[in-house]
C-alpha cells in the first residue's frame, strides 16, 4: 500500500519541498521501500532467537547496518551522494536478514511462513490481533503526521524535526531493547510452563 500510494503521498507530505528536493525524496523512498519487508523478517527472527536463548546472534546482527552504512559512505559518498547512505543501509539490513535467517534455520525452525489452519490458539490470537493492529496503525501514523506538518512549514523544518527527535529515540530504543531482551524470554518461559 505504501509503495502504491507513494507517488501521491510524498507531494502531500512535502508540500513545501522544491521540485529537486521532492525528486530526491522520491528516489530515496523507492530505494528504501525494500527495507520494510526485510525489517519485518528481522523483527520476527530476532524474537525467535531471543525466545530460544540465542541472545548473542540476535544482539550482534544489528551491527551490520551501521557498519555497512559507514563502509558505503567512506567508499562512495563522492560518487553516490546521499544514495551512498541509502545503499549502505539496504546492504546492512540485507546482511542482517541473512544472518538472522541462518540463525533461525539452524535452530530447525522454518523461516518461510506456513498456514496450518485455524486452531484454538489461533482463534485466541485473532481476538487480540484486531486491537493490536488498530493501536499499531495509530502509533505508525503519528510520525507521518509530524512529518507532514513539518514538511509544510518550509525549508529545513523536516530536518529540524528529525534531528530534534534523535536523542530521545536512541535513549528509548536502547532502554526498550535492553529490557525486552532481558525480560521477554523469561516471561515466555513462565508462560510456556503456565506459571502465571
PDB file of C-alpha atoms in Angstrom:
ATOM      1  CA  UNK A   1       0.000   0.000   0.000  1.00  0.00           C
ATOM      2  CA  UNK A   2       2.803   2.385   0.827  1.00  0.00           C
ATOM      3  CA  UNK A   3       4.614   1.718  -2.449  1.00  0.00           C
ATOM      4  CA  UNK A   4       1.401   2.162  -4.429  1.00  0.00           C
ATOM      5  CA  UNK A   5       0.445   5.372  -2.613  1.00  0.00           C
ATOM      6  CA  UNK A   6       3.923   6.876  -2.548  1.00  0.00           C
ATOM      7  CA  UNK A   7       3.648   8.985  -5.717  1.00  0.00           C
ATOM      8  CA  UNK A   8       0.560  10.724  -4.307  1.00  0.00           C
ATOM      9  CA  UNK A   9       1.573  10.727  -0.644  1.00  0.00           C
ATOM     10  CA  UNK A  10       5.053  12.253  -0.975  1.00  0.00           C
ATOM     11  CA  UNK A  11       3.946  15.526  -2.636  1.00  0.00           C
ATOM     12  CA  UNK A  12       1.331  15.887   0.099  1.00  0.00           C
ATOM     13  CA  UNK A  13       3.810  15.276   2.930  1.00  0.00           C
ATOM     14  CA  UNK A  14       6.463  17.506   1.356  1.00  0.00           C
ATOM     15  CA  UNK A  15       4.152  20.255   0.193  1.00  0.00           C
ATOM     16  CA  UNK A  16       6.810  22.946   0.738  1.00  0.00           C
ATOM     17  CA  UNK A  17       9.623  20.967  -0.932  1.00  0.00           C
ATOM     18  CA  UNK A  18      11.228  22.262  -4.103  1.00  0.00           C
ATOM     19  CA  UNK A  19      10.948  20.121  -7.226  1.00  0.00           C
ATOM     20  CA  UNK A  20      14.565  18.944  -6.837  1.00  0.00           C
ATOM     21  CA  UNK A  21      14.101  18.076  -3.152  1.00  0.00           C
ATOM     22  CA  UNK A  22      10.899  16.184  -3.935  1.00  0.00           C
ATOM     23  CA  UNK A  23      12.707  14.263  -6.702  1.00  0.00           C
ATOM     24  CA  UNK A  24      15.482  13.212  -4.279  1.00  0.00           C
ATOM     25  CA  UNK A  25      12.911  12.309  -1.611  1.00  0.00           C
ATOM     26  CA  UNK A  26      11.024  10.151  -4.108  1.00  0.00           C
ATOM     27  CA  UNK A  27      14.232   8.388  -5.173  1.00  0.00           C
ATOM     28  CA  UNK A  28      15.150   7.637  -1.569  1.00  0.00           C
ATOM     29  CA  UNK A  29      11.599   6.462  -0.881  1.00  0.00           C
ATOM     30  CA  UNK A  30      11.700   3.967  -3.760  1.00  0.00           C
ATOM     31  CA  UNK A  31      15.107   2.663  -2.730  1.00  0.00           C
ATOM     32  CA  UNK A  32      14.290   2.326   0.973  1.00  0.00           C
ATOM     33  CA  UNK A  33      10.859   0.735   0.472  1.00  0.00           C
ATOM     34  CA  UNK A  34      12.743  -2.584   0.253  1.00  0.00           C
ATOM     35  CA  UNK A  35      13.720  -2.082   3.892  1.00  0.00           C
ATOM     36  CA  UNK A  36      10.160  -2.688   5.147  1.00  0.00           C
ATOM     37  CA  UNK A  37       9.745  -6.412   4.358  1.00  0.00           C
ATOM     38  CA  UNK A  38      13.306  -7.096   5.455  1.00  0.00           C
ATOM     39  CA  UNK A  39      12.736  -5.326   8.772  1.00  0.00           C
ATOM     40  CA  UNK A  40       9.633  -7.449   9.366  1.00  0.00           C
ATOM     41  CA  UNK A  41      11.726 -10.599   8.944  1.00  0.00           C
ATOM     42  CA  UNK A  42      14.401  -9.135  11.226  1.00  0.00           C
ATOM     43  CA  UNK A  43      11.888  -8.374  13.992  1.00  0.00           C
ATOM     44  CA  UNK A  44      10.309 -11.829  13.887  1.00  0.00           C
ATOM     45  CA  UNK A  45      13.555 -13.757  13.597  1.00  0.00           C
ATOM     46  CA  UNK A  46      15.240 -11.740  16.371  1.00  0.00           C
ATOM     47  CA  UNK A  47      12.272 -12.528  18.635  1.00  0.00           C
ATOM     48  CA  UNK A  48      12.555 -16.238  17.762  1.00  0.00           C
ATOM     49  CA  UNK A  49      16.276 -16.253  18.538  1.00  0.00           C
ATOM     50  CA  UNK A  50      15.730 -14.433  21.841  1.00  0.00           C
ATOM     51  CA  UNK A  51      12.959 -16.890  22.772  1.00  0.00           C
ATOM     52  CA  UNK A  52      15.418 -19.749  22.179  1.00  0.00           C
ATOM     53  CA  UNK A  53      18.155 -18.053  24.251  1.00  0.00           C
ATOM     54  CA  UNK A  54      20.314 -17.256  21.196  1.00  0.00           C
ATOM     55  CA  UNK A  55      20.991 -13.763  22.520  1.00  0.00           C
ATOM     56  CA  UNK A  56      24.478 -13.277  21.077  1.00  0.00           C
ATOM     57  CA  UNK A  57      23.441 -13.646  17.439  1.00  0.00           C
ATOM     58  CA  UNK A  58      20.308 -11.547  17.931  1.00  0.00           C
ATOM     59  CA  UNK A  59      22.337  -8.814  19.622  1.00  0.00           C
ATOM     60  CA  UNK A  60      25.309  -8.837  17.215  1.00  0.00           C
ATOM     61  CA  UNK A  61      23.426  -8.937  13.895  1.00  0.00           C
ATOM     62  CA  UNK A  62      22.158  -5.307  14.110  1.00  0.00           C
ATOM     63  CA  UNK A  63      25.778  -4.124  13.905  1.00  0.00           C
ATOM     64  CA  UNK A  64      25.785  -4.926  10.187  1.00  0.00           C
ATOM     65  CA  UNK A  65      23.580  -1.967   9.243  1.00  0.00           C
ATOM     66  CA  UNK A  66      25.698   0.846  10.697  1.00  0.00           C
ATOM     67  CA  UNK A  67      28.898  -0.894   9.574  1.00  0.00           C
ATOM     68  CA  UNK A  68      27.637  -1.226   6.001  1.00  0.00           C
ATOM     69  CA  UNK A  69      26.454   2.393   6.025  1.00  0.00           C
ATOM     70  CA  UNK A  70      29.884   3.557   7.182  1.00  0.00           C
ATOM     71  CA  UNK A  71      31.624   1.480   4.508  1.00  0.00           C
ATOM     72  CA  UNK A  72      29.339   2.769   1.742  1.00  0.00           C
ATOM     73  CA  UNK A  73      29.745   6.371   2.929  1.00  0.00           C
ATOM     74  CA  UNK A  74      33.514   6.035   3.036  1.00  0.00           C
ATOM     75  CA  UNK A  75      33.759   4.303  -0.334  1.00  0.00           C
ATOM     76  CA  UNK A  76      31.099   6.074  -2.360  1.00  0.00           C
ATOM     77  CA  UNK A  77      29.937   9.349  -0.804  1.00  0.00           C
ATOM     78  CA  UNK A  78      31.574  11.391  -3.558  1.00  0.00           C
ATOM     79  CA  UNK A  79      30.005   9.321  -6.347  1.00  0.00           C
ATOM     80  CA  UNK A  80      26.573   8.495  -4.943  1.00  0.00           C
ATOM     81  CA  UNK A  81      25.926  11.481  -2.614  1.00  0.00           C
ATOM     82  CA  UNK A  82      23.030  10.730  -0.229  1.00  0.00           C
ATOM     83  CA  UNK A  83      22.363   7.449  -2.022  1.00  0.00           C
ATOM     84  CA  UNK A  84      25.576   6.057  -0.509  1.00  0.00           C
ATOM     85  CA  UNK A  85      23.862   6.104   2.882  1.00  0.00           C
ATOM     86  CA  UNK A  86      20.713   4.616   1.352  1.00  0.00           C
ATOM     87  CA  UNK A  87      22.540   1.721  -0.349  1.00  0.00           C
ATOM     88  CA  UNK A  88      24.680   1.135   2.742  1.00  0.00           C
ATOM     89  CA  UNK A  89      21.579   0.896   4.903  1.00  0.00           C
ATOM     90  CA  UNK A  90      19.938  -1.542   2.489  1.00  0.00           C
ATOM     91  CA  UNK A  91      23.083  -3.663   2.277  1.00  0.00           C
ATOM     92  CA  UNK A  92      23.369  -3.795   6.074  1.00  0.00           C
ATOM     93  CA  UNK A  93      19.712  -4.708   6.523  1.00  0.00           C
ATOM     94  CA  UNK A  94      20.045  -7.425   3.855  1.00  0.00           C
ATOM     95  CA  UNK A  95      23.094  -8.915   5.600  1.00  0.00           C
ATOM     96  CA  UNK A  96      21.335  -8.718   8.975  1.00  0.00           C
ATOM     97  CA  UNK A  97      18.325 -10.509   7.479  1.00  0.00           C
ATOM     98  CA  UNK A  98      20.553 -13.272   6.097  1.00  0.00           C
ATOM     99  CA  UNK A  99      22.394 -13.717   9.412  1.00  0.00           C
ATOM    100  CA  UNK A 100      19.196 -13.902  11.467  1.00  0.00           C
ATOM    101  CA  UNK A 101      17.530 -16.193   8.914  1.00  0.00           C
ATOM    102  CA  UNK A 102      20.523 -18.509   9.100  1.00  0.00           C
ATOM    103  CA  UNK A 103      20.320 -18.494  12.913  1.00  0.00           C
ATOM    104  CA  UNK A 104      16.612 -19.361  12.893  1.00  0.00           C
ATOM    105  CA  UNK A 105      17.156 -22.069  10.268  1.00  0.00           C
ATOM    106  CA  UNK A 106      19.999 -23.502  12.357  1.00  0.00           C
ATOM    107  CA  UNK A 107      17.539 -23.917  15.255  1.00  0.00           C
ATOM    108  CA  UNK A 108      15.402 -26.098  12.970  1.00  0.00           C
ATOM    109  CA  UNK A 109      12.623 -23.532  12.688  1.00  0.00           C
ATOM    110  CA  UNK A 110      11.271 -22.854   9.196  1.00  0.00           C
ATOM    111  CA  UNK A 111      11.959 -19.313   8.022  1.00  0.00           C
ATOM    112  CA  UNK A 112       9.125 -19.206   5.494  1.00  0.00           C
ATOM    113  CA  UNK A 113       5.612 -18.694   6.845  1.00  0.00           C
ATOM    114  CA  UNK A 114       3.166 -21.566   6.516  1.00  0.00           C
ATOM    115  CA  UNK A 115      -0.556 -21.736   7.208  1.00  0.00           C
ATOM    116  CA  UNK A 116      -1.679 -24.749   9.199  1.00  0.00           C
ATOM    117  CA  UNK A 117      -5.364 -23.838   9.607  1.00  0.00           C
ATOM    118  CA  UNK A 118      -7.339 -22.413  12.470  1.00  0.00           C
ATOM    119  CA  UNK A 119      -6.524 -23.863  15.863  1.00  0.00           C
ATOM    120  CA  UNK A 120      -7.945 -22.798  19.245  1.00  0.00           C
ATOM    121  CA  UNK A 121      -4.719 -20.865  19.840  1.00  0.00           C
ATOM    122  CA  UNK A 122      -5.131 -19.028  16.516  1.00  0.00           C
ATOM    123  CA  UNK A 123      -8.702 -18.092  17.443  1.00  0.00           C
ATOM    124  CA  UNK A 124      -7.472 -16.609  20.724  1.00  0.00           C
ATOM    125  CA  UNK A 125      -4.795 -14.640  18.907  1.00  0.00           C
ATOM    126  CA  UNK A 126      -7.310 -13.387  16.327  1.00  0.00           C
ATOM    127  CA  UNK A 127      -9.342 -11.758  19.098  1.00  0.00           C
ATOM    128  CA  UNK A 128      -6.236  -9.975  20.376  1.00  0.00           C
ATOM    129  CA  UNK A 129      -4.881  -9.072  16.937  1.00  0.00           C
ATOM    130  CA  UNK A 130      -7.522  -6.549  15.861  1.00  0.00           C
ATOM    131  CA  UNK A 131      -6.955  -4.149  18.815  1.00  0.00           C
ATOM    132  CA  UNK A 132      -3.194  -4.611  18.424  1.00  0.00           C
ATOM    133  CA  UNK A 133      -3.389  -3.796  14.718  1.00  0.00           C
ATOM    134  CA  UNK A 134      -5.513  -0.697  15.400  1.00  0.00           C
ATOM    135  CA  UNK A 135      -3.074   0.545  18.042  1.00  0.00           C
ATOM    136  CA  UNK A 136      -0.080  -0.109  15.812  1.00  0.00           C
ATOM    137  CA  UNK A 137      -1.671   1.716  12.878  1.00  0.00           C
ATOM    138  CA  UNK A 138      -2.438   4.702  15.110  1.00  0.00           C
ATOM    139  CA  UNK A 139       1.112   4.760  16.504  1.00  0.00           C
ATOM    140  CA  UNK A 140       2.587   4.451  12.996  1.00  0.00           C
ATOM    141  CA  UNK A 141       0.538   7.408  11.754  1.00  0.00           C
ATOM    142  CA  UNK A 142       1.868   9.792  14.423  1.00  0.00           C
ATOM    143  CA  UNK A 143       5.344  10.275  12.864  1.00  0.00           C
ATOM    144  CA  UNK A 144       3.730  10.553   9.429  1.00  0.00           C
ATOM    145  CA  UNK A 145       1.530  13.397  10.657  1.00  0.00           C
ATOM    146  CA  UNK A 146       4.533  15.044  12.334  1.00  0.00           C
ATOM    147  CA  UNK A 147       6.476  14.874   9.063  1.00  0.00           C
ATOM    148  CA  UNK A 148       3.548  16.260   7.066  1.00  0.00           C
ATOM    149  CA  UNK A 149       3.205  19.255   9.387  1.00  0.00           C
ATOM    150  CA  UNK A 150       6.974  19.850   9.413  1.00  0.00           C
ATOM    151  CA  UNK A 151       7.114  19.484   5.625  1.00  0.00           C
ATOM    152  CA  UNK A 152       4.524  22.226   5.205  1.00  0.00           C
ATOM    153  CA  UNK A 153       6.420  24.721   7.409  1.00  0.00           C
ATOM    154  CA  UNK A 154       9.206  25.497   4.984  1.00  0.00           C
ATOM    155  CA  UNK A 155      12.759  24.573   4.174  1.00  0.00           C
ATOM    156  CA  UNK A 156      14.663  22.772   6.922  1.00  0.00           C
ATOM    157  CA  UNK A 157      11.651  22.083   9.143  1.00  0.00           C
ATOM    158  CA  UNK A 158      11.531  18.342   8.419  1.00  0.00           C
ATOM    159  CA  UNK A 159      15.278  18.068   9.094  1.00  0.00           C
ATOM    160  CA  UNK A 160      14.926  20.029  12.336  1.00  0.00           C
ATOM    161  CA  UNK A 161      12.174  17.665  13.465  1.00  0.00           C
ATOM    162  CA  UNK A 162      14.251  14.596  12.562  1.00  0.00           C
ATOM    163  CA  UNK A 163      17.345  15.861  14.373  1.00  0.00           C
ATOM    164  CA  UNK A 164      15.298  17.025  17.340  1.00  0.00           C
ATOM    165  CA  UNK A 165      13.894  13.555  17.964  1.00  0.00           C
ATOM    166  CA  UNK A 166      17.144  11.595  17.529  1.00  0.00           C
ATOM    167  CA  UNK A 167      18.374  11.690  21.139  1.00  0.00           C
ATOM    168  CA  UNK A 168      15.023  10.702  22.606  1.00  0.00           C
ATOM    169  CA  UNK A 169      14.683   7.913  20.022  1.00  0.00           C
ATOM    170  CA  UNK A 170      18.135   6.495  20.764  1.00  0.00           C
ATOM    171  CA  UNK A 171      17.597   6.504  24.532  1.00  0.00           C
ATOM    172  CA  UNK A 172      14.135   4.948  24.181  1.00  0.00           C
ATOM    173  CA  UNK A 173      15.337   2.300  21.721  1.00  0.00           C
ATOM    174  CA  UNK A 174      18.349   1.281  23.801  1.00  0.00           C
ATOM    175  CA  UNK A 175      16.395   1.050  27.055  1.00  0.00           C
ATOM    176  CA  UNK A 176      13.432  -0.752  25.462  1.00  0.00           C
ATOM    177  CA  UNK A 177      15.708  -3.226  23.684  1.00  0.00           C
ATOM    178  CA  UNK A 178      17.671  -3.949  26.852  1.00  0.00           C
ATOM    179  CA  UNK A 179      14.536  -4.502  28.912  1.00  0.00           C
ATOM    180  CA  UNK A 180      12.846  -6.614  26.231  1.00  0.00           C
ATOM    181  CA  UNK A 181      15.944  -8.753  25.694  1.00  0.00           C
ATOM    182  CA  UNK A 182      16.268  -9.443  29.411  1.00  0.00           C
ATOM    183  CA  UNK A 183      12.613  -9.844  30.387  1.00  0.00           C
ATOM    184  CA  UNK A 184      10.734 -11.260  27.391  1.00  0.00           C
ATOM    185  CA  UNK A 185      12.456 -14.693  27.286  1.00  0.00           C
ATOM    186  CA  UNK A 186      11.792 -15.164  30.998  1.00  0.00           C
ATOM    187  CA  UNK A 187       8.129 -14.227  30.565  1.00  0.00           C
ATOM    188  CA  UNK A 188       7.921 -16.605  27.598  1.00  0.00           C
ATOM    189  CA  UNK A 189       9.387 -19.430  29.668  1.00  0.00           C
ATOM    190  CA  UNK A 190       6.961 -18.766  32.516  1.00  0.00           C
ATOM    191  CA  UNK A 191       4.004 -18.646  30.124  1.00  0.00           C
ATOM    192  CA  UNK A 192       5.077 -21.906  28.479  1.00  0.00           C
ATOM    193  CA  UNK A 193       5.037 -23.546  31.932  1.00  0.00           C
ATOM    194  CA  UNK A 194       1.716 -21.828  32.746  1.00  0.00           C
ATOM    195  CA  UNK A 195       3.379 -20.180  35.726  1.00  0.00           C
ATOM    196  CA  UNK A 196       1.178 -17.074  35.829  1.00  0.00           C
TER     197      UNK A 196
END
